[in-house]
PDB file of C-alpha atoms and ligand atoms in Angstrom:
ATOM      1  CA  LEU A  10       0.000   0.000   0.000  1.00  0.00           C
ATOM      2  CA  GLY A  11       1.549   3.267  -1.079  1.00  0.00           C
ATOM      3  CA  PRO A  12       1.663   6.321  -3.326  1.00  0.00           C
ATOM      4  CA  ASN A  13       1.021   4.610  -6.683  1.00  0.00           C
ATOM      5  CA  ASP A  14      -1.465   1.911  -5.819  1.00  0.00           C
ATOM      6  CA  LEU A  15      -4.375   3.695  -7.520  1.00  0.00           C
ATOM      7  CA  ASP A  16      -2.436   4.657 -10.677  1.00  0.00           C
ATOM      8  CA  GLY A  17      -4.784   4.717 -13.659  1.00  0.00           C
ATOM      9  CA  VAL A  18      -7.856   4.250 -11.460  1.00  0.00           C
ATOM     10  CA  ARG A  19     -10.787   6.673 -11.798  1.00  0.00           C
ATOM     11  CA  LEU A  20     -12.609   7.443  -8.560  1.00  0.00           C
ATOM     12  CA  VAL A  21     -15.709   9.560  -8.044  1.00  0.00           C
ATOM     13  CA  VAL A  22     -16.795  10.655  -4.578  1.00  0.00           C
ATOM     14  CA  SER A  23     -19.890  12.616  -3.534  1.00  0.00           C
ATOM     15  CA  ALA A  24     -19.467  15.101  -0.709  1.00  0.00           C
ATOM     16  CA  GLY A  25     -21.621  17.372   1.443  1.00  0.00           C
ATOM     17  CA  GLY A  26     -25.311  17.501   2.233  1.00  0.00           C
ATOM     18  CA  THR A  27     -28.019  18.101  -0.351  1.00  0.00           C
ATOM     19  CA  ARG A  28     -30.280  21.167  -0.159  1.00  0.00           C
ATOM     20  CA  GLU A  29     -33.902  20.758  -1.201  1.00  0.00           C
ATOM     21  CA  PRO A  30     -35.816  23.930  -2.082  1.00  0.00           C
ATOM     22  CA  ILE A  31     -38.994  24.885  -0.185  1.00  0.00           C
ATOM     23  CA  ASP A  32     -39.343  28.137  -2.142  1.00  0.00           C
ATOM     24  CA  SER A  33     -36.958  30.428  -3.991  1.00  0.00           C
ATOM     25  CA  VAL A  34     -35.031  31.346  -0.812  1.00  0.00           C
ATOM     26  CA  ARG A  35     -35.520  28.475   1.662  1.00  0.00           C
ATOM     27  CA  VAL A  36     -34.139  24.947   1.713  1.00  0.00           C
ATOM     28  CA  ILE A  37     -34.223  21.764   3.758  1.00  0.00           C
ATOM     29  CA  ALA A  38     -30.583  20.970   4.493  1.00  0.00           C
ATOM     30  CA  ASN A  39     -28.448  18.879   6.850  1.00  0.00           C
ATOM     31  CA  ARG A  40     -25.256  19.315   8.860  1.00  0.00           C
ATOM     32  CA  SER A  41     -22.839  17.466   6.574  1.00  0.00           C
ATOM     33  CA  SER A  42     -19.648  19.516   6.038  1.00  0.00           C
ATOM     34  CA  GLY A  43     -18.277  17.524   3.093  1.00  0.00           C
ATOM     35  CA  LYS A  44     -14.927  17.143   4.894  1.00  0.00           C
ATOM     36  CA  GLN A  45     -14.882  13.327   4.898  1.00  0.00           C
ATOM     37  CA  GLY A  46     -15.672  13.157   1.167  1.00  0.00           C
ATOM     38  CA  TYR A  47     -12.952  15.711   0.352  1.00  0.00           C
ATOM     39  CA  ALA A  48     -10.490  13.753   2.524  1.00  0.00           C
ATOM     40  CA  VAL A  49     -11.267  10.615   0.485  1.00  0.00           C
ATOM     41  CA  ALA A  50     -10.657  12.636  -2.691  1.00  0.00           C
ATOM     42  CA  ALA A  51      -7.322  14.017  -1.427  1.00  0.00           C
ATOM     43  CA  GLU A  52      -6.119  10.588  -0.325  1.00  0.00           C
ATOM     44  CA  ALA A  53      -7.143   8.974  -3.642  1.00  0.00           C
ATOM     45  CA  LEU A  54      -5.233  11.705  -5.550  1.00  0.00           C
ATOM     46  CA  ALA A  55      -2.156  11.119  -3.376  1.00  0.00           C
ATOM     47  CA  ARG A  56      -2.348   7.424  -4.275  1.00  0.00           C
ATOM     48  CA  GLY A  57      -2.413   8.119  -8.026  1.00  0.00           C
ATOM     49  CA  ALA A  58      -6.142   8.081  -8.896  1.00  0.00           C
ATOM     50  CA  SER A  59      -7.977  10.482 -11.218  1.00  0.00           C
ATOM     51  CA  VAL A  60     -10.645  12.003  -9.012  1.00  0.00           C
ATOM     52  CA  THR A  61     -14.043  13.596  -9.558  1.00  0.00           C
ATOM     53  CA  ILE A  62     -15.907  15.186  -6.618  1.00  0.00           C
ATOM     54  CA  VAL A  63     -19.668  15.632  -6.934  1.00  0.00           C
ATOM     55  CA  SER A  64     -20.046  18.316  -4.317  1.00  0.00           C
ATOM     56  CA  THR A  65     -22.641  20.492  -2.592  1.00  0.00           C
ATOM     57  CA  VAL A  66     -19.988  22.464  -0.666  1.00  0.00           C
ATOM     58  CA  SER A  67     -17.272  24.964  -1.584  1.00  0.00           C
ATOM     59  CA  LEU A  68     -14.251  23.539   0.214  1.00  0.00           C
ATOM     60  CA  PRO A  69     -10.857  24.130  -1.477  1.00  0.00           C
ATOM     61  CA  THR A  70     -10.498  21.789  -4.464  1.00  0.00           C
ATOM     62  CA  PRO A  71      -7.717  19.241  -3.857  1.00  0.00           C
ATOM     63  CA  PRO A  72      -5.165  19.934  -6.648  1.00  0.00           C
ATOM     64  CA  GLY A  73      -5.929  17.734  -9.654  1.00  0.00           C
ATOM     65  CA  ALA A  74      -9.547  16.927  -8.770  1.00  0.00           C
ATOM     66  CA  VAL A  75     -12.469  17.755 -11.054  1.00  0.00           C
ATOM     67  CA  VAL A  76     -15.415  19.198  -9.106  1.00  0.00           C
ATOM     68  CA  VAL A  77     -19.013  18.835 -10.325  1.00  0.00           C
ATOM     69  CA  PRO A  78     -21.119  21.247  -8.261  1.00  0.00           C
ATOM     70  CA  VAL A  79     -24.648  20.100  -7.347  1.00  0.00           C
ATOM     71  CA  GLU A  80     -27.254  21.204  -4.837  1.00  0.00           C
ATOM     72  CA  THR A  81     -30.255  18.860  -4.728  1.00  0.00           C
ATOM     73  CA  ALA A  82     -30.606  15.083  -4.459  1.00  0.00           C
ATOM     74  CA  ALA A  83     -31.974  15.095  -8.024  1.00  0.00           C
ATOM     75  CA  GLU A  84     -28.874  16.911  -9.311  1.00  0.00           C
ATOM     76  CA  MET A  85     -26.569  14.599  -7.359  1.00  0.00           C
ATOM     77  CA  HIS A  86     -28.495  11.584  -8.716  1.00  0.00           C
ATOM     78  CA  ALA A  87     -27.962  12.712 -12.317  1.00  0.00           C
ATOM     79  CA  ALA A  88     -24.280  13.594 -11.746  1.00  0.00           C
ATOM     80  CA  MET A  89     -23.462  10.310  -9.971  1.00  0.00           C
ATOM     81  CA  ASN A  90     -25.266   8.183 -12.563  1.00  0.00           C
ATOM     82  CA  ALA A  91     -23.352   9.941 -15.344  1.00  0.00           C
ATOM     83  CA  ALA A  92     -20.021   9.605 -13.498  1.00  0.00           C
ATOM     84  CA  ALA A  93     -20.554   5.922 -12.659  1.00  0.00           C
ATOM     85  CA  ASP A  94     -20.298   5.048 -16.366  1.00  0.00           C
ATOM     86  CA  ASP A  95     -16.595   5.860 -16.530  1.00  0.00           C
ATOM     87  CA  HIS A  96     -15.327   5.569 -12.957  1.00  0.00           C
ATOM     88  CA  ASP A  97     -13.843   2.378 -11.455  1.00  0.00           C
ATOM     89  CA  VAL A  98     -14.530   3.322  -7.850  1.00  0.00           C
ATOM     90  CA  VAL A  99     -17.714   5.084  -6.713  1.00  0.00           C
ATOM     91  CA  VAL A 100     -17.923   6.465  -3.177  1.00  0.00           C
ATOM     92  CA  MET A 101     -21.154   7.972  -1.802  1.00  0.00           C
ATOM     93  CA  ALA A 102     -19.925  10.047   1.146  1.00  0.00           C
ATOM     94  CA  ALA A 103     -22.663  12.673   0.789  1.00  0.00           C
ATOM     95  CA  ALA A 104     -25.585  13.063   3.162  1.00  0.00           C
ATOM     96  CA  VAL A 105     -28.508  12.903   0.750  1.00  0.00           C
ATOM     97  CA  ALA A 106     -31.875  14.189   1.939  1.00  0.00           C
ATOM     98  CA  ASP A 107     -34.304  11.310   2.362  1.00  0.00           C
ATOM     99  CA  PHE A 108     -37.301  13.591   1.813  1.00  0.00           C
ATOM    100  CA  ARG A 109     -37.820  16.757  -0.218  1.00  0.00           C
ATOM    101  CA  PRO A 110     -40.732  19.178  -0.696  1.00  0.00           C
ATOM    102  CA  ALA A 111     -42.995  17.641  -3.349  1.00  0.00           C
ATOM    103  CA  SER A 112     -42.983  21.000  -5.103  1.00  0.00           C
ATOM    104  CA  ALA A 113     -41.049  24.204  -4.461  1.00  0.00           C
ATOM    105  CA  ALA A 114     -43.119  27.393  -4.299  1.00  0.00           C
ATOM    106  CA  THR A 115     -42.295  29.965  -6.965  1.00  0.00           C
ATOM    107  CA  GLY A 116     -40.984  33.102  -5.283  1.00  0.00           C
ATOM    108  CA  LYS A 117     -40.809  33.490  -1.509  1.00  0.00           C
ATOM    109  CA  ILE A 118     -43.628  32.146   0.663  1.00  0.00           C
ATOM    110  CA  LYS A 119     -45.081  35.166   2.493  1.00  0.00           C
ATOM    111  CA  LYS A 120     -45.377  35.221   6.294  1.00  0.00           C
ATOM    112  CA  ARG A 121     -48.663  37.099   6.008  1.00  0.00           C
ATOM    113  CA  ASP A 122     -50.208  34.075   4.251  1.00  0.00           C
ATOM    114  CA  GLY A 123     -49.900  32.016   7.462  1.00  0.00           C
ATOM    115  CA  VAL A 124     -47.881  28.932   8.366  1.00  0.00           C
ATOM    116  CA  PRO A 125     -47.354  26.886   5.207  1.00  0.00           C
ATOM    117  CA  GLU A 126     -47.984  23.167   5.047  1.00  0.00           C
ATOM    118  CA  ILE A 127     -44.997  21.540   3.366  1.00  0.00           C
ATOM    119  CA  VAL A 128     -45.742  18.213   1.686  1.00  0.00           C
ATOM    120  CA  LEU A 129     -42.700  15.945   1.440  1.00  0.00           C
ATOM    121  CA  GLU A 130     -41.902  13.127  -0.966  1.00  0.00           C
ATOM    122  CA  PRO A 131     -39.047  10.583  -0.820  1.00  0.00           C
ATOM    123  CA  THR A 132     -35.883  11.186  -2.857  1.00  0.00           C
ATOM    124  CA  PRO A 133     -34.377   8.411  -4.992  1.00  0.00           C
ATOM    125  CA  ASP A 134     -31.786   6.258  -3.194  1.00  0.00           C
ATOM    126  CA  ILE A 135     -28.809   7.139  -5.390  1.00  0.00           C
ATOM    127  CA  LEU A 136     -26.531   4.495  -3.908  1.00  0.00           C
ATOM    128  CA  ALA A 137     -29.074   1.680  -4.249  1.00  0.00           C
ATOM    129  CA  GLY A 138     -29.481   2.604  -7.922  1.00  0.00           C
ATOM    130  CA  LEU A 139     -25.695   2.577  -8.411  1.00  0.00           C
ATOM    131  CA  GLY A 140     -25.667  -0.888  -6.795  1.00  0.00           C
ATOM    132  CA  GLU A 141     -28.302  -2.206  -9.198  1.00  0.00           C
ATOM    133  CA  ASN A 142     -26.331  -0.921 -12.179  1.00  0.00           C
ATOM    134  CA  LYS A 143     -22.850  -1.804 -10.875  1.00  0.00           C
ATOM    135  CA  ARG A 144     -20.471  -2.781 -13.688  1.00  0.00           C
ATOM    136  CA  ALA A 145     -18.194  -5.821 -13.457  1.00  0.00           C
ATOM    137  CA  GLY A 146     -15.089  -4.873 -11.499  1.00  0.00           C
ATOM    138  CA  GLN A 147     -16.503  -1.579 -10.229  1.00  0.00           C
ATOM    139  CA  VAL A 148     -16.051  -0.944  -6.495  1.00  0.00           C
ATOM    140  CA  LEU A 149     -19.022   0.689  -4.734  1.00  0.00           C
ATOM    141  CA  VAL A 150     -18.627   2.284  -1.309  1.00  0.00           C
ATOM    142  CA  GLY A 151     -21.298   3.771   0.953  1.00  0.00           C
ATOM    143  CA  PHE A 152     -21.369   5.547   4.289  1.00  0.00           C
ATOM    144  CA  ALA A 153     -23.840   4.922   7.099  1.00  0.00           C
ATOM    145  CA  ALA A 154     -24.448   7.419   9.883  1.00  0.00           C
ATOM    146  CA  GLU A 155     -26.110   5.526  12.714  1.00  0.00           C
ATOM    147  CA  THR A 156     -27.179   6.375  16.236  1.00  0.00           C
ATOM    148  CA  ASP A 157     -27.993   2.823  17.359  1.00  0.00           C
ATOM    149  CA  ASP A 158     -27.437  -0.793  16.272  1.00  0.00           C
ATOM    150  CA  LEU A 159     -24.483   0.429  14.178  1.00  0.00           C
ATOM    151  CA  ILE A 160     -23.252  -2.929  12.886  1.00  0.00           C
ATOM    152  CA  ALA A 161     -26.671  -4.484  12.238  1.00  0.00           C
ATOM    153  CA  ASN A 162     -28.021  -1.428  10.407  1.00  0.00           C
ATOM    154  CA  ALA A 163     -24.857  -0.881   8.372  1.00  0.00           C
ATOM    155  CA  THR A 164     -24.635  -4.580   7.433  1.00  0.00           C
ATOM    156  CA  SER A 165     -28.197  -4.520   6.184  1.00  0.00           C
ATOM    157  CA  LYS A 166     -27.402  -1.450   3.998  1.00  0.00           C
ATOM    158  CA  LEU A 167     -24.241  -3.172   2.700  1.00  0.00           C
ATOM    159  CA  GLU A 168     -26.371  -6.073   1.464  1.00  0.00           C
ATOM    160  CA  LYS A 169     -29.452  -4.177   0.263  1.00  0.00           C
ATOM    161  CA  LYS A 170     -27.456  -1.612  -1.728  1.00  0.00           C
ATOM    162  CA  ARG A 171     -25.016  -4.255  -3.109  1.00  0.00           C
ATOM    163  CA  LEU A 172     -21.936  -2.477  -1.755  1.00  0.00           C
ATOM    164  CA  ASP A 173     -18.346  -3.702  -1.565  1.00  0.00           C
ATOM    165  CA  LEU A 174     -17.671  -1.583   1.510  1.00  0.00           C
ATOM    166  CA  ILE A 175     -19.691   0.475   3.962  1.00  0.00           C
ATOM    167  CA  VAL A 176     -18.131   2.994   6.319  1.00  0.00           C
ATOM    168  CA  ALA A 177     -20.312   3.091   9.419  1.00  0.00           C
ATOM    169  CA  ASN A 178     -20.059   5.899  11.924  1.00  0.00           C
ATOM    170  CA  ASP A 179     -21.767   6.297  15.253  1.00  0.00           C
ATOM    171  CA  VAL A 180     -22.966   9.882  14.929  1.00  0.00           C
ATOM    172  CA  GLY A 181     -24.197   9.816  18.519  1.00  0.00           C
ATOM    173  CA  ALA A 182     -20.615   9.640  19.853  1.00  0.00           C
ATOM    174  CA  PRO A 183     -18.671  12.837  20.723  1.00  0.00           C
ATOM    175  CA  GLU A 184     -16.197  14.300  18.142  1.00  0.00           C
ATOM    176  CA  VAL A 185     -17.535  11.960  15.469  1.00  0.00           C
ATOM    177  CA  GLY A 186     -19.063  12.648  12.074  1.00  0.00           C
ATOM    178  CA  PHE A 187     -20.899  15.762  10.942  1.00  0.00           C
ATOM    179  CA  ALA A 188     -18.862  18.979  10.932  1.00  0.00           C
ATOM    180  CA  HIS A 189     -16.018  17.550  13.029  1.00  0.00           C
ATOM    181  CA  ASP A 190     -12.443  17.150  11.764  1.00  0.00           C
ATOM    182  CA  THR A 191     -12.300  13.710  13.333  1.00  0.00           C
ATOM    183  CA  ASN A 192     -14.256  10.547  12.826  1.00  0.00           C
ATOM    184  CA  ALA A 193     -14.466   7.042  14.303  1.00  0.00           C
ATOM    185  CA  VAL A 194     -15.768   4.359  11.971  1.00  0.00           C
ATOM    186  CA  THR A 195     -16.212   0.678  11.397  1.00  0.00           C
ATOM    187  CA  LEU A 196     -15.390  -0.674   7.931  1.00  0.00           C
ATOM    188  CA  LEU A 197     -17.710  -3.477   6.851  1.00  0.00           C
ATOM    189  CA  ARG A 198     -17.290  -5.727   3.804  1.00  0.00           C
ATOM    190  CA  PRO A 199     -19.317  -8.728   2.720  1.00  0.00           C
ATOM    191  CA  ASP A 200     -17.810 -11.870   4.256  1.00  0.00           C
ATOM    192  CA  ALA A 201     -15.028 -10.112   6.183  1.00  0.00           C
ATOM    193  CA  LYS A 202     -14.493  -9.203   9.803  1.00  0.00           C
ATOM    194  CA  PRO A 203     -15.432  -5.618  10.728  1.00  0.00           C
ATOM    195  CA  VAL A 204     -12.417  -3.299  11.035  1.00  0.00           C
ATOM    196  CA  GLU A 205     -12.653  -0.553  13.652  1.00  0.00           C
ATOM    197  CA  ILE A 206     -10.860   2.762  13.180  1.00  0.00           C
ATOM    198  CA  ASP A 207     -10.720   4.603  16.498  1.00  0.00           C
ATOM    199  CA  LEU A 208     -11.147   8.386  16.699  1.00  0.00           C
ATOM    200  CA  ALA A 209      -8.839   9.793  14.029  1.00  0.00           C
ATOM    201  CA  ALA A 210      -8.478  12.715  11.619  1.00  0.00           C
ATOM    202  CA  LYS A 211     -10.813  12.413   8.620  1.00  0.00           C
ATOM    203  CA  ARG A 212      -7.716  12.112   6.389  1.00  0.00           C
ATOM    204  CA  ASP A 213      -6.607   9.048   8.405  1.00  0.00           C
ATOM    205  CA  VAL A 214     -10.079   7.543   8.044  1.00  0.00           C
ATOM    206  CA  ALA A 215      -9.803   8.264   4.294  1.00  0.00           C
ATOM    207  CA  ARG A 216      -6.455   6.416   4.201  1.00  0.00           C
ATOM    208  CA  ALA A 217      -8.062   3.349   5.785  1.00  0.00           C
ATOM    209  CA  VAL A 218     -10.948   3.537   3.304  1.00  0.00           C
ATOM    210  CA  ILE A 219      -8.559   3.776   0.326  1.00  0.00           C
ATOM    211  CA  ASP A 220      -6.406   0.927   1.739  1.00  0.00           C
ATOM    212  CA  THR A 221      -9.536  -1.222   1.842  1.00  0.00           C
ATOM    213  CA  ILE A 222     -10.536  -0.252  -1.721  1.00  0.00           C
ATOM    214  CA  VAL A 223      -7.041  -1.228  -2.933  1.00  0.00           C
ATOM    215  CA  ASP A 224      -7.385  -4.548  -1.104  1.00  0.00           C
ATOM    216  CA  ILE A 225     -10.834  -5.200  -2.640  1.00  0.00           C
ATOM    217  CA  ARG A 226      -9.426  -4.549  -6.143  1.00  0.00           C
ATOM    218  CA  ARG A 227      -6.439  -6.831  -5.489  1.00  0.00           C
ATOM    219  CA  THR A 228      -8.408  -9.747  -4.104  1.00  0.00           C
ATOM    220  CA  ARG A 229     -10.733  -9.940  -7.128  1.00  0.00           C
TER     221      ARG A 229
HETATM  222  O1  C5P B   3     -29.917   4.317   3.917  1.00  0.00           O
HETATM  223  P1  C5P B   3     -28.987   5.418   4.335  1.00  0.00           P
HETATM  224  O2  C5P B   3     -29.433   6.781   3.893  1.00  0.00           O
HETATM  225  O3  C5P B   3     -28.600   5.404   5.773  1.00  0.00           O
HETATM  226  O4  C5P B   3     -27.639   5.062   3.537  1.00  0.00           O
HETATM  227  C1  C5P B   3     -26.544   5.916   3.570  1.00  0.00           C
HETATM  228  C2  C5P B   3     -25.775   5.784   2.282  1.00  0.00           C
HETATM  229  O5  C5P B   3     -26.673   5.865   1.166  1.00  0.00           O
HETATM  230  C3  C5P B   3     -24.778   6.906   2.088  1.00  0.00           C
HETATM  231  O6  C5P B   3     -23.666   6.393   1.366  1.00  0.00           O
HETATM  232  C4  C5P B   3     -25.566   7.931   1.271  1.00  0.00           C
HETATM  233  O7  C5P B   3     -24.695   8.737   0.504  1.00  0.00           O
HETATM  234  C5  C5P B   3     -26.439   7.037   0.407  1.00  0.00           C
HETATM  235  N1  C5P B   3     -27.754   7.607   0.059  1.00  0.00           N
HETATM  236  C6  C5P B   3     -28.067   7.844  -1.272  1.00  0.00           C
HETATM  237  N2  C5P B   3     -29.296   8.350  -1.623  1.00  0.00           N
HETATM  238  C7  C5P B   3     -30.230   8.611  -0.680  1.00  0.00           C
HETATM  239  C8  C5P B   3     -29.929   8.350   0.685  1.00  0.00           C
HETATM  240  C9  C5P B   3     -28.692   7.852   1.010  1.00  0.00           C
HETATM  241  O8  C5P B   3     -27.215   7.601  -2.141  1.00  0.00           O
HETATM  242  N3  C5P B   3     -31.408   9.099  -1.044  1.00  0.00           N
END
């Protein structure tokens, strides 16, 4: 495992939280900072990969990466589906909204009109779709933010979404996950023992994720 072990490999990673419009000025958002996704991108670049970041945030672009800016789950869906066609490794590190307003109001909803009722509809599960359409040899990686039954819930997502790796983090623990610079995760693969990464910088978590991706590609 070292600097050139992803030479010639194309990796796409999604990063940040989606924003779903309520009207022309308001959105439903989440607390994802995009830092873990960008750390995966930076580590993959350092290991020789060509990297695309499908991003909802404006963090500094790691030198050499191509950034595809998106805002909504629908935009991220389209961008990830397009990218999956020509990328060998697909990582969904973004926090995608599970629900969005069924329709966004045109203009700004006025306070004087009273409290609005916002009807929600589910968003497409981007990662599950990528799993259904996975090409031979492609490596598909998901993240799972859990507050309880971490291993059981993440294992079920690993299977249902046909992933090669899921990075599970206990977002209920201190200093972990959203908006922090550190993370503590468990790496789960089909038919392999879980690997725990204790509280570490997001770049160190990214290194462990990339190490595992390299191992998955080698053991095929
Ligand atoms: O099922 P859950 O949302 O917990 O799964 C998390 C994983 O699925 C993450 O990798 C996330 O990026 C992805 N996801 C997705 N589309 C959604 C919801 C989650 O791709 N609508």
